[in-house]
Coordinates of C-alpha atoms in Angstrom, one line a residue:
Chain P
M1 CA 2.6 -23.1 1.5
D2 CA 3.3 -26.7 2.5
L3 CA 0.3 -27.8 4.6
S4 CA 2.4 -30.3 6.5
L5 CA 4.1 -27.3 8.2
L6 CA 0.7 -26.2 9.7
T7 CA -1.7 -27.8 12.2
P8 CA -5.4 -27.3 11.3
A9 CA -7.5 -25.9 14.1
S10 CA -10.6 -25.7 11.9
E11 CA -11.4 -25.6 8.2
N12 CA -10.3 -22.0 8.0
E13 CA -7.7 -21.7 10.8
W14 CA -4.2 -23.1 10.7
H15 CA -1.5 -22.9 13.3
I16 CA 2.3 -22.8 13.1
L17 CA 3.6 -24.1 16.4
P18 CA 6.5 -22.0 17.9
T19 CA 9.9 -23.4 17.1
G20 CA 13.4 -21.9 17.3
K21 CA 13.3 -18.2 18.2
M22 CA 9.5 -17.8 17.7
R23 CA 8.0 -16.3 20.9
V24 CA 4.4 -17.1 19.9
P25 CA 2.7 -19.3 17.3
G26 CA 1.6 -18.2 13.8
I27 CA -2.1 -18.4 12.9
V28 CA -3.3 -18.3 9.3
Y29 CA -7.0 -17.7 8.7
A30 CA -7.8 -19.1 5.2
S31 CA -9.3 -22.0 3.4
E32 CA -7.1 -25.0 2.5
N33 CA -7.0 -23.9 -1.1
L34 CA -5.9 -20.4 -0.2
V35 CA -3.2 -21.7 2.1
R36 CA -1.9 -24.0 -0.5
E37 CA -1.7 -21.1 -3.0
M38 CA 0.3 -19.0 -0.6
D39 CA 4.0 -18.7 -1.3
H40 CA 6.4 -20.3 1.2
K41 CA 7.8 -16.8 1.8
V42 CA 4.5 -16.1 3.6
Y43 CA 5.3 -18.9 6.0
E44 CA 8.8 -17.5 6.6
Q45 CA 7.5 -14.0 7.1
I46 CA 4.8 -15.1 9.6
T47 CA 7.4 -17.0 11.6
N48 CA 9.9 -14.1 11.5
V49 CA 7.3 -11.7 12.9
A50 CA 6.7 -14.2 15.7
T51 CA 10.3 -13.7 16.9
L52 CA 9.9 -10.0 17.5
P53 CA 10.2 -8.7 21.1
G54 CA 7.0 -8.2 23.0
I55 CA 4.7 -9.8 20.5
V56 CA 1.4 -10.9 22.1
Q57 CA -0.6 -14.1 21.4
A58 CA 0.3 -14.8 17.8
S59 CA 1.6 -13.6 14.4
Y60 CA -1.5 -13.6 12.3
A61 CA -2.1 -13.9 8.5
M62 CA -5.4 -13.0 6.8
P63 CA -6.9 -15.0 3.9
D64 CA -5.4 -12.7 1.3
A65 CA -1.8 -13.0 2.8
H66 CA 1.0 -12.9 0.2
W67 CA 4.7 -12.3 0.2
G68 CA 5.4 -8.8 1.4
Y69 CA 8.5 -7.3 2.8
G70 CA 9.2 -8.1 6.5
F71 CA 5.6 -8.7 7.4
P72 CA 3.5 -10.6 4.9
I73 CA 0.9 -8.4 3.2
G74 CA -2.2 -9.4 5.2
G75 CA -0.2 -9.7 8.4
V76 CA -1.4 -8.6 11.8
A77 CA 0.7 -8.5 15.0
A78 CA 0.3 -6.7 18.4
F79 CA 3.0 -5.6 20.8
D80 CA 2.9 -4.7 24.4
A81 CA 5.1 -1.7 25.4
D82 CA 5.2 -2.9 29.0
R83 CA 6.8 -6.2 28.0
G84 CA 9.5 -4.8 25.7
G85 CA 7.3 -4.6 22.7
V86 CA 8.4 -2.9 19.5
V87 CA 7.0 -0.7 16.8
S88 CA 8.1 -1.7 13.3
A89 CA 8.3 0.6 10.3
G90 CA 8.4 -2.6 8.1
G91 CA 5.3 -3.8 9.9
V92 CA 3.4 -0.8 8.7
G93 CA 5.0 -0.4 5.2
F94 CA 5.7 2.4 2.8
D95 CA 2.1 3.4 1.9
I96 CA 1.1 4.4 5.4
S97 CA -2.6 4.3 5.9
C98 CA -3.4 3.3 2.4
G99 CA -7.1 2.6 2.6
V100 CA -10.5 2.5 1.0
R101 CA -13.6 4.7 1.4
A102 CA -17.1 4.1 0.0
L103 CA -19.6 6.8 -0.7
Y104 CA -23.3 6.5 -1.3
T105 CA -24.7 8.4 -4.3
G106 CA -28.5 7.9 -3.9
L107 CA -28.5 6.8 -7.5
K108 CA -29.4 3.6 -9.3
K109 CA -27.6 2.2 -12.3
R110 CA -30.3 3.5 -14.7
D111 CA -29.6 7.0 -13.5
I112 CA -26.0 7.0 -14.5
E113 CA -26.1 4.9 -17.7
P114 CA -26.9 7.8 -20.0
F115 CA -24.0 9.8 -18.5
K116 CA -21.5 7.1 -18.0
Q117 CA -18.9 8.1 -20.6
T118 CA -19.2 11.8 -19.6
L119 CA -18.9 10.9 -16.0
A120 CA -15.8 8.7 -16.6
D121 CA -14.1 11.5 -18.5
L122 CA -14.9 14.2 -16.0
L123 CA -13.7 12.0 -13.0
Y124 CA -10.5 11.3 -14.9
Q125 CA -10.0 15.0 -15.6
N126 CA -10.9 16.0 -12.0
V127 CA -8.9 13.5 -10.0
P128 CA -5.2 13.4 -10.8
A129 CA -4.0 9.9 -11.3
G130 CA -0.8 8.1 -12.3
V131 CA 3.0 8.7 -12.1
G132 CA 4.0 12.4 -12.2
S133 CA 0.5 13.7 -11.5
T134 CA 0.1 16.7 -9.1
G135 CA -2.9 18.1 -7.3
R136 CA -4.1 21.7 -7.5
L137 CA -3.3 22.3 -3.9
H138 CA 0.3 23.4 -3.0
L139 CA 1.1 23.2 0.7
D140 CA 3.6 25.6 2.3
T141 CA 5.3 24.7 5.6
K142 CA 2.6 26.0 7.8
G143 CA -0.2 24.3 5.7
M144 CA 1.8 21.1 5.6
N145 CA 2.1 20.9 9.4
A146 CA -1.5 21.8 9.9
M147 CA -2.5 19.0 7.5
L148 CA -0.2 16.5 9.2
S149 CA -1.8 17.3 12.6
G150 CA -5.4 17.7 11.4
G151 CA -6.0 14.9 8.8
A152 CA -9.5 14.9 7.3
Q153 CA -10.6 17.4 9.9
W154 CA -8.1 19.9 8.4
A155 CA -9.3 19.1 4.9
I156 CA -12.9 19.8 5.8
K157 CA -11.9 23.1 7.5
Q158 CA -10.3 24.0 4.1
G159 CA -13.6 23.4 2.4
Y160 CA -13.0 19.8 1.2
G161 CA -16.0 18.0 2.4
R162 CA -18.7 18.1 5.0
P163 CA -18.4 17.9 8.8
E164 CA -20.7 14.9 8.9
D165 CA -18.1 13.0 6.9
L166 CA -15.9 12.7 10.0
N167 CA -18.4 10.4 11.8
R168 CA -17.7 7.8 9.2
I169 CA -13.9 7.9 9.2
E170 CA -11.7 6.0 11.6
E171 CA -10.4 8.2 14.4
Q172 CA -13.0 10.8 13.5
G173 CA -10.7 11.8 10.6
R174 CA -7.8 12.9 12.8
M175 CA -5.2 10.6 14.2
Q176 CA -4.2 11.8 17.7
G177 CA -0.5 11.9 18.6
A178 CA 0.8 13.0 15.2
L179 CA 4.2 14.8 15.5
P180 CA 4.9 16.7 12.2
E181 CA 8.3 17.7 13.6
Y182 CA 9.5 14.2 13.1
V183 CA 8.5 14.2 9.5
S184 CA 11.6 15.1 7.5
D185 CA 11.8 18.1 5.2
Q186 CA 12.3 15.7 2.3
A187 CA 9.1 13.8 3.1
K188 CA 7.2 17.1 3.3
K189 CA 8.8 18.3 0.0
R190 CA 7.6 15.0 -1.7
Q191 CA 4.1 15.7 -0.6
Q192 CA 3.8 19.5 -1.2
D193 CA 2.1 19.0 -4.6
E194 CA 0.5 15.6 -4.1
M195 CA -2.6 16.3 -2.0
G196 CA -5.7 15.1 -3.7
T197 CA -4.0 12.6 -6.0
L198 CA -4.7 8.9 -6.4
G199 CA -1.2 7.6 -7.2
S200 CA -0.8 4.5 -9.3
G201 CA -0.5 0.7 -9.1
N202 CA -3.5 -0.9 -7.4
H203 CA -5.0 2.5 -6.4
Y204 CA -8.2 3.4 -8.0
L205 CA -11.4 5.4 -8.1
E206 CA -14.4 3.3 -9.0
I207 CA -18.1 3.8 -9.6
Q208 CA -19.7 0.6 -8.5
E209 CA -23.1 -1.1 -8.7
V210 CA -24.3 -3.2 -5.8
V211 CA -25.1 -6.5 -7.5
E212 CA -25.9 -8.7 -4.6
T213 CA -26.7 -8.4 -0.9
F214 CA -26.1 -11.3 1.5
H215 CA -27.8 -10.2 4.6
D216 CA -30.9 -8.0 4.2
P217 CA -31.1 -6.6 7.7
L218 CA -27.4 -5.6 7.7
A219 CA -27.7 -4.2 4.2
Q220 CA -30.8 -2.3 5.3
Q221 CA -29.0 -0.8 8.3
L222 CA -26.2 0.2 6.1
G223 CA -28.7 1.8 3.7
I224 CA -27.9 -0.2 0.5
Q225 CA -29.9 -2.2 -1.9
T226 CA -29.2 -4.1 -5.1
G227 CA -28.8 -1.7 -8.0
D228 CA -27.5 1.1 -5.8
I229 CA -24.5 3.1 -7.1
L230 CA -21.5 3.6 -4.8
V231 CA -18.2 5.4 -5.2
S232 CA -15.0 3.7 -4.0
I233 CA -11.7 5.5 -3.5
H234 CA -8.5 3.6 -2.8
C235 CA -5.3 5.6 -2.1
G236 CA -2.9 6.5 0.7
S237 CA -0.4 8.9 2.1
R238 CA 1.5 9.3 -1.2
G239 CA 5.1 10.4 -1.3
L240 CA 5.1 11.6 2.3
G241 CA 4.3 8.1 3.7
H242 CA 6.8 6.5 1.3
Q243 CA 9.5 8.8 2.5
I244 CA 8.7 8.3 6.2
G245 CA 8.8 4.5 5.7
T246 CA 12.1 4.7 3.8
E247 CA 13.8 6.9 6.4
F248 CA 12.7 5.1 9.5
L249 CA 13.4 1.6 8.1
K250 CA 17.1 2.7 7.8
K251 CA 17.2 4.3 11.2
M252 CA 15.6 1.2 12.8
V253 CA 18.0 -1.2 11.0
I254 CA 21.0 0.7 12.1
A255 CA 19.7 1.1 15.7
A256 CA 18.5 -2.5 16.2
G257 CA 21.8 -3.7 17.6
Q258 CA 22.0 -0.9 20.2
Y259 CA 18.5 -2.0 21.4
G260 CA 19.6 -5.6 21.6
I261 CA 17.2 -6.6 18.8
T262 CA 18.3 -9.4 16.4
L263 CA 16.4 -9.0 13.2
P264 CA 15.7 -12.2 11.3
D265 CA 15.0 -10.0 8.2
R266 CA 16.3 -6.4 7.9
E267 CA 12.9 -5.4 6.6
L268 CA 11.4 -6.2 10.1
A269 CA 13.3 -3.1 11.3
C270 CA 11.8 -2.0 14.6
A271 CA 12.6 -0.2 17.8
P272 CA 11.2 -0.5 21.3
I273 CA 7.9 1.4 21.6
D274 CA 9.2 3.4 24.6
S275 CA 12.5 4.3 22.9
P276 CA 13.1 7.8 21.5
L277 CA 13.3 6.3 18.0
G278 CA 10.1 4.3 18.5
Q279 CA 8.3 7.4 19.7
E280 CA 9.6 9.5 16.8
Y281 CA 8.4 6.9 14.3
L282 CA 5.0 6.7 16.0
G283 CA 4.7 10.5 15.8
A284 CA 5.7 10.6 12.1
M285 CA 3.6 7.6 11.2
R286 CA 0.5 9.1 12.8
A287 CA 1.2 12.3 10.8
A288 CA 1.3 10.1 7.6
I289 CA -2.1 8.6 8.7
N290 CA -3.5 12.1 8.8
C291 CA -2.0 12.8 5.4
A292 CA -3.8 9.7 3.9
L293 CA -7.1 10.7 5.6
A294 CA -6.8 14.3 4.2
N295 CA -5.8 12.9 0.8
R296 CA -8.9 10.7 0.5
Q297 CA -11.0 13.6 1.8
I298 CA -9.8 15.9 -0.9
V299 CA -10.3 13.2 -3.6
T300 CA -13.8 12.8 -2.2
H301 CA -14.4 16.5 -2.7
L302 CA -13.2 16.3 -6.4
V303 CA -15.5 13.4 -7.0
R304 CA -18.4 15.3 -5.5
Q305 CA -17.7 18.2 -7.8
A306 CA -17.8 16.0 -10.9
F307 CA -21.1 14.4 -9.8
A308 CA -22.5 17.9 -9.1
E309 CA -21.8 18.9 -12.7
I310 CA -23.3 15.9 -14.4
L311 CA -25.8 14.4 -11.9
P312 CA -26.7 17.3 -9.6
H313 CA -29.4 15.3 -7.7
A314 CA -26.8 12.8 -6.5
D315 CA -26.0 13.0 -2.8
L316 CA -22.5 11.6 -2.1
S317 CA -22.5 10.9 1.6
L318 CA -19.7 8.9 3.2
M319 CA -20.5 5.3 4.2
Y320 CA -17.1 4.5 5.7
D321 CA -13.3 5.0 5.4
V322 CA -10.9 2.2 6.4
S323 CA -7.1 2.2 6.6
H324 CA -4.9 -0.8 5.8
N325 CA -1.2 -0.1 6.7
T326 CA -1.2 1.2 10.3
C327 CA 0.0 0.7 13.8
K328 CA -2.6 1.8 16.3
V329 CA -2.9 1.7 20.1
E330 CA -6.0 -0.4 21.0
E331 CA -7.4 -2.1 24.1
H332 CA -7.9 -5.8 23.7
R333 CA -8.7 -8.7 26.0
V334 CA -5.9 -11.1 26.3
G335 CA -6.9 -14.0 28.5
N336 CA -8.7 -12.4 31.4
Q337 CA -7.0 -9.0 31.1
S338 CA -7.6 -5.9 29.1
R339 CA -4.3 -4.8 27.6
R340 CA -3.1 -1.7 25.7
L341 CA -1.5 -3.0 22.6
F342 CA 0.2 -1.5 19.5
V343 CA -1.6 -3.4 16.7
H344 CA 0.2 -3.5 13.4
R345 CA -2.0 -4.2 10.3
K346 CA 0.0 -4.5 7.1
G347 CA -2.3 -4.9 4.2
A348 CA -5.1 -5.7 6.7
T349 CA -8.3 -3.9 7.6
R350 CA -9.5 -3.0 11.1
A351 CA -12.8 -4.9 11.5
F352 CA -14.2 -4.1 15.0
G353 CA -17.3 -6.0 16.0
P354 CA -20.6 -4.6 17.2
G355 CA -20.5 -2.6 20.4
H356 CA -16.9 -1.4 20.1
P357 CA -16.7 2.2 21.3
D358 CA -14.6 3.3 18.3
I359 CA -17.5 2.5 15.9
P360 CA -19.9 5.4 15.1
P361 CA -23.0 5.3 17.3
D362 CA -25.4 4.6 14.4
L363 CA -23.3 1.5 13.4
Q364 CA -22.9 0.2 17.0
T365 CA -25.3 -2.7 16.6
I366 CA -23.9 -4.1 13.3
G367 CA -20.1 -3.6 13.6
Q368 CA -17.6 -1.7 11.6
P369 CA -18.0 -1.7 7.8
V370 CA -15.1 -3.5 6.1
L371 CA -14.4 -2.5 2.5
I372 CA -12.5 -5.1 0.5
G373 CA -11.3 -4.0 -2.9
G374 CA -11.2 -6.4 -5.8
T375 CA -10.0 -5.7 -9.3
M376 CA -11.2 -3.5 -12.1
G377 CA -13.0 -6.4 -13.8
T378 CA -14.4 -8.5 -10.9
A379 CA -15.9 -7.2 -7.7
S380 CA -15.4 -5.5 -4.4
Y381 CA -17.2 -6.5 -1.2
L382 CA -18.7 -4.8 1.8
L383 CA -18.5 -6.7 5.1
V384 CA -18.9 -5.8 8.8
G385 CA -16.8 -6.8 11.7
T386 CA -18.0 -9.6 14.1
A387 CA -17.9 -10.1 17.8
E388 CA -15.9 -13.3 17.2
S389 CA -13.1 -11.4 15.3
M390 CA -12.4 -9.3 18.3
N391 CA -11.0 -12.5 19.9
M392 CA -9.2 -13.8 16.8
A393 CA -6.8 -11.2 15.3
Y394 CA -7.6 -8.1 17.3
G395 CA -10.6 -7.3 15.2
S396 CA -9.0 -7.5 11.8
A397 CA -9.9 -8.8 8.3
C398 CA -8.4 -9.0 4.9
H399 CA -8.0 -6.0 2.7
G400 CA -8.2 -7.2 -0.9
A401 CA -7.7 -10.0 -3.3
G402 CA -3.9 -10.1 -3.4
R403 CA -1.9 -10.7 -6.5
S404 CA -1.6 -14.2 -8.0
M405 CA 1.1 -13.2 -10.5
S406 CA 3.8 -10.7 -10.7
R407 CA 3.5 -7.4 -12.7
H408 CA 6.1 -8.8 -15.1
Q409 CA 4.1 -11.9 -15.8
A410 CA 1.0 -9.9 -16.2
T411 CA 2.5 -7.7 -18.9
R412 CA 3.6 -10.8 -20.8
Q413 CA 0.1 -12.2 -20.6
W414 CA -2.1 -9.1 -21.4
K415 CA -2.0 -5.9 -23.4
G416 CA -3.5 -2.9 -21.7
G417 CA -5.5 -1.8 -24.7
K418 CA -7.1 -5.2 -25.1
V419 CA -7.9 -5.3 -21.3
I420 CA -9.6 -1.9 -21.7
D421 CA -11.6 -3.1 -24.8
D422 CA -12.6 -6.3 -23.2
L423 CA -13.8 -4.6 -20.1
A424 CA -15.7 -2.0 -22.1
K425 CA -17.7 -4.9 -23.7
E426 CA -18.7 -6.0 -20.2
G427 CA -19.9 -2.4 -19.5
I428 CA -16.8 -1.4 -17.4
L429 CA -15.1 1.9 -18.5
I430 CA -11.4 2.3 -17.7
R431 CA -9.6 5.6 -17.8
S432 CA -5.9 5.5 -17.2
P433 CA -2.8 7.3 -18.4
S434 CA -0.9 4.1 -18.8
K435 CA -1.8 1.0 -20.9
R436 CA 1.1 -0.9 -19.3
G437 CA -0.2 0.0 -15.9
V438 CA -3.6 -1.4 -16.9
A439 CA -2.0 -4.6 -18.1
E440 CA -0.1 -5.0 -14.8
E441 CA -3.4 -4.6 -13.0
A442 CA -5.4 -6.9 -15.3
P443 CA -8.1 -8.7 -13.3
G444 CA -6.5 -12.1 -14.1
A445 CA -3.4 -11.1 -12.2
Y446 CA -5.2 -11.2 -8.9
K447 CA -6.6 -14.0 -6.8
D448 CA -10.3 -14.7 -6.7
V449 CA -11.5 -12.0 -4.3
T450 CA -14.7 -14.0 -3.7
A451 CA -12.7 -16.9 -2.4
V452 CA -10.8 -14.6 -0.1
V453 CA -14.0 -12.9 1.2
D454 CA -15.7 -16.3 1.7
A455 CA -12.8 -17.5 3.7
A456 CA -12.9 -14.4 5.8
E457 CA -16.6 -15.0 6.5
A458 CA -16.1 -18.7 7.1
A459 CA -13.4 -17.9 9.6
Q460 CA -15.8 -15.4 11.3
L461 CA -13.3 -12.5 10.8
A462 CA -16.1 -10.5 9.1
R463 CA -19.6 -11.0 7.7
K464 CA -20.5 -10.4 4.1
V465 CA -23.1 -7.7 3.4
A466 CA -22.9 -6.8 -0.3
K467 CA -21.0 -7.4 -3.5
M468 CA -20.2 -4.5 -5.9
R469 CA -19.2 -4.6 -9.5
P470 CA -17.3 -1.8 -11.1
L471 CA -18.9 0.3 -13.9
I472 CA -16.2 3.0 -14.1
C473 CA -12.6 2.6 -13.0
I474 CA -10.0 5.4 -12.9
K475 CA -6.6 3.9 -12.6
G476 CA -3.3 5.6 -12.0
Chain I
M1 CA 35.6 -4.8 -24.5
D2 CA 37.4 -7.9 -23.1
A3 CA 35.4 -10.8 -24.3
E4 CA 36.3 -12.8 -21.2
K5 CA 34.8 -10.2 -18.9
P6 CA 31.1 -10.6 -18.1
S7 CA 28.8 -7.9 -19.6
S8 CA 26.7 -5.5 -17.7
W9 CA 23.0 -5.8 -17.6
W10 CA 19.8 -5.3 -15.6
E11 CA 16.7 -7.4 -15.1
H12 CA 13.5 -7.6 -13.0
F13 CA 12.7 -10.6 -10.9
P14 CA 9.3 -11.6 -9.7
H15 CA 7.7 -10.8 -6.3
D16 CA 4.1 -11.4 -5.4
A17 CA 3.0 -7.9 -4.8
D18 CA 5.9 -5.8 -5.9
M19 CA 9.0 -6.1 -8.2
G20 CA 12.5 -7.2 -7.8
I21 CA 15.3 -5.3 -9.5
R22 CA 18.8 -6.6 -10.2
G23 CA 21.9 -5.0 -11.7
I24 CA 25.0 -7.0 -12.8
G25 CA 28.3 -5.3 -13.7
H26 CA 32.0 -5.7 -14.0
S27 CA 32.3 -3.8 -10.8
K28 CA 30.2 -2.8 -7.8
V29 CA 29.5 0.6 -9.1
E30 CA 28.4 -0.8 -12.5
A31 CA 26.0 -3.1 -10.7
F32 CA 24.6 0.0 -8.9
E33 CA 24.3 1.8 -12.2
Q34 CA 22.6 -1.1 -13.9
A35 CA 20.1 -1.5 -11.0
A36 CA 19.2 2.2 -11.3
L37 CA 18.2 1.4 -14.9
A38 CA 16.1 -1.5 -13.7
L39 CA 14.5 0.9 -11.3
T40 CA 13.6 3.3 -14.1
A41 CA 12.3 0.5 -16.2
I42 CA 9.6 -0.3 -13.7
T43 CA 8.0 3.0 -14.6
I44 CA 9.2 3.9 -18.0
N45 CA 11.2 2.4 -20.9
P46 CA 14.7 4.0 -20.3
D47 CA 15.3 4.2 -24.0
T48 CA 12.5 6.8 -24.3
I49 CA 14.1 9.2 -21.9
H50 CA 16.4 12.1 -23.1
P51 CA 19.4 12.6 -20.9
N52 CA 19.2 16.4 -21.0
L53 CA 19.4 17.3 -17.3
K54 CA 21.8 16.2 -14.6
R55 CA 21.2 15.6 -10.9
T56 CA 23.8 14.6 -8.3
F57 CA 23.3 12.5 -5.2
S58 CA 25.3 11.8 -2.1
C59 CA 24.6 8.8 0.2
E60 CA 26.2 7.3 3.2
A61 CA 25.5 4.1 5.0
P62 CA 27.3 1.6 7.2
D63 CA 27.5 -1.2 4.6
D64 CA 27.2 -1.8 0.8
E65 CA 23.6 -3.2 1.0
L66 CA 22.2 -0.2 2.9
L67 CA 24.2 2.1 0.6
F68 CA 22.6 0.4 -2.4
V69 CA 19.1 0.9 -1.0
D70 CA 20.0 4.5 -0.1
W71 CA 21.1 5.2 -3.7
L72 CA 17.9 3.8 -5.1
N73 CA 15.7 5.7 -2.6
A74 CA 17.6 9.0 -3.4
L75 CA 16.6 8.4 -7.1
V76 CA 13.0 7.5 -6.1
C77 CA 12.7 10.7 -4.0
E78 CA 14.0 12.9 -6.8
M79 CA 11.7 11.2 -9.3
D80 CA 8.7 11.9 -7.1
T81 CA 9.6 15.4 -5.8
D82 CA 10.8 16.9 -9.1
K83 CA 8.9 14.6 -11.4
M84 CA 12.1 13.6 -13.1
V85 CA 13.0 10.3 -14.9
F86 CA 16.5 9.1 -15.5
T87 CA 18.2 7.0 -18.1
R88 CA 22.0 7.3 -17.6
F89 CA 23.9 6.9 -14.3
H90 CA 27.4 7.2 -13.0
V91 CA 28.3 6.0 -9.5
M92 CA 31.5 6.4 -7.4
I93 CA 31.9 4.6 -4.1
N94 CA 34.5 5.4 -1.5
D95 CA 34.3 3.2 1.6
H96 CA 30.6 3.6 2.5
H97 CA 30.1 6.9 0.8
L98 CA 28.4 7.2 -2.6
E99 CA 28.5 10.0 -5.1
G100 CA 26.0 9.5 -7.9
T101 CA 25.0 11.4 -11.0
A102 CA 21.9 10.7 -13.1
W103 CA 20.9 12.2 -16.4
G104 CA 17.3 12.4 -17.5
E105 CA 14.4 14.8 -18.1
P106 CA 11.1 15.9 -16.6
I107 CA 8.5 13.2 -17.0
H108 CA 6.3 13.6 -20.1
R109 CA 3.1 11.7 -19.3
H110 CA 2.1 11.3 -23.0
R111 CA 5.5 10.5 -24.5
H112 CA 6.7 8.3 -21.6
E113 CA 3.4 6.7 -20.7
P114 CA 4.6 5.8 -17.2
A115 CA 3.2 2.7 -15.6
V116 CA 3.5 2.2 -11.9
E117 CA 5.4 4.5 -9.6
V118 CA 8.0 3.2 -7.1
K119 CA 7.2 4.0 -3.5
G120 CA 10.6 2.9 -2.1
A121 CA 13.4 0.3 -2.2
T122 CA 13.1 -2.4 0.4
Y123 CA 15.5 -4.7 2.3
T124 CA 13.7 -7.7 0.9
E125 CA 15.9 -10.0 -1.2
L126 CA 18.6 -7.3 -0.7
S127 CA 22.1 -8.4 -1.8
V128 CA 25.3 -6.7 -3.0
R129 CA 28.0 -9.3 -3.7
Q130 CA 30.7 -10.5 -6.1
L131 CA 29.7 -13.5 -8.1
P132 CA 32.0 -16.5 -8.6
N133 CA 32.8 -15.3 -12.2
G134 CA 34.1 -12.0 -10.8
S135 CA 31.1 -9.8 -11.8
W136 CA 29.1 -7.9 -9.2
L137 CA 25.4 -8.2 -8.4
A138 CA 23.2 -5.6 -6.6
Q139 CA 19.5 -6.4 -6.1
C140 CA 16.4 -5.8 -3.9
V141 CA 12.6 -5.7 -4.1
V142 CA 11.0 -2.3 -4.6
D143 CA 7.6 -1.4 -3.3
V144 CA 5.2 -0.2 -6.0

């Protein structure tokens, strides 16, 4: 991105002054280097979002922002229904509520080393991953609607997990306001055999070692130490979310004119929040959030079964579950007022600071855990939300490293088999049905996650707690 | 084939997070067919797929670009729901109504070794147009 187009507000905050049809400024939270590396398309997408009706305060971009579709990936924007605000299917994306959860194991690296190969094989066998994979669960119409209304709470009632898991999931594992009747038969059909599956692309299941902590009191309160083994699961709402995104994008593009909305980019398809179409989308999108929460809950159960077989003394309790691609109704202070806003986070994580009522009681003093996924060869990070971030981008932070090169470029540069062998030499076991998929996801195809996380901390969006390195990675 | 006419082909073009697909053909329908091959090639080498089974699709949209995205998304949905992959395509367009046929087979995870799955076709970099040389182009970014 051309720095001359931005005005620096601090070392890690850059403003785009409103011009033309922009209703609000754009604000990018990132270091100078990260901003320079961003594609000009990110600039265009930030400014396009700023033109949407009812947008409040600014169109924000997180440190990992990169060219998305409509919104940048790493984009955050809030809309006020009382001021003509919109809900945008493009602002949520196709993989609705794609997210990450982390589980404790109570194990140290030395505990799993003798069983690493066996554990990798069993996890790969237990958790369906990759194109064409299906879960063991088949949902009929009644079961599908119950899942779409109940989310992780439904999954636990079906025997997938423990009631106490719900305390550590956003929305207590169940998104209110889901309306399965607005989820099409086609979307439901796409999902009927996909519960408890990882998917492909950047989705993963990892066994990670905590290799560094940055703030001992915070790490202590979160119950982690160097050498601890964690499980990380990254997946979303699978085919159901993709189909809902597809269908509502088209409906919103066609209806935009009738609502008097001029779209600078068709991918920003949106509808007034209070319109029938806006309400239908919100109901379907919330059902997809429940699908993602249920999906991660079932995958968690499959992981627990694998551990129980090989390492029965492990205790896999849930640390936290965060979603990335959502639109949620939240109360935020804007100026001197508290306002009810529809906050879109596209490839961005909710990162509420200490004291927020939506954080579990036992985490109230430290803020919401923020799980930032890296690559299969580098690192992931655990952070917590800050009080400052509540006044910056509605309590949001980055969600991952972001790609630095296209999949096509990656396959020209790396071979999957070689990536797997090289990582094995570093003690990282990869299991995947697709060598090409591994090449596309090669660690070198991503930005430096550490630089992204450091920028998030420097901007005060979130505070670093721990760094984790993968030991086993199941890739779709 | 008339040597003066442009040939038909498909290609991928880069996008930061996802992938761009582009079909070029003598006609609009050929461009749609070629783009469908580009869609398949994101996941699987189309040459490894046996065209044993036939599926038909009907799409309707107010303009060519939305119709193109609809066509791709109909294929994506079929690939996901019935775990099918396709290698041969035939498209007919009448006004803004498309009738498509695709030939392929159920996905075979070992033989096809599929890479990334497609979540949906997007309106980003979306274009359906006739080029100055008379050939047709159909392209968009797909979310993977």
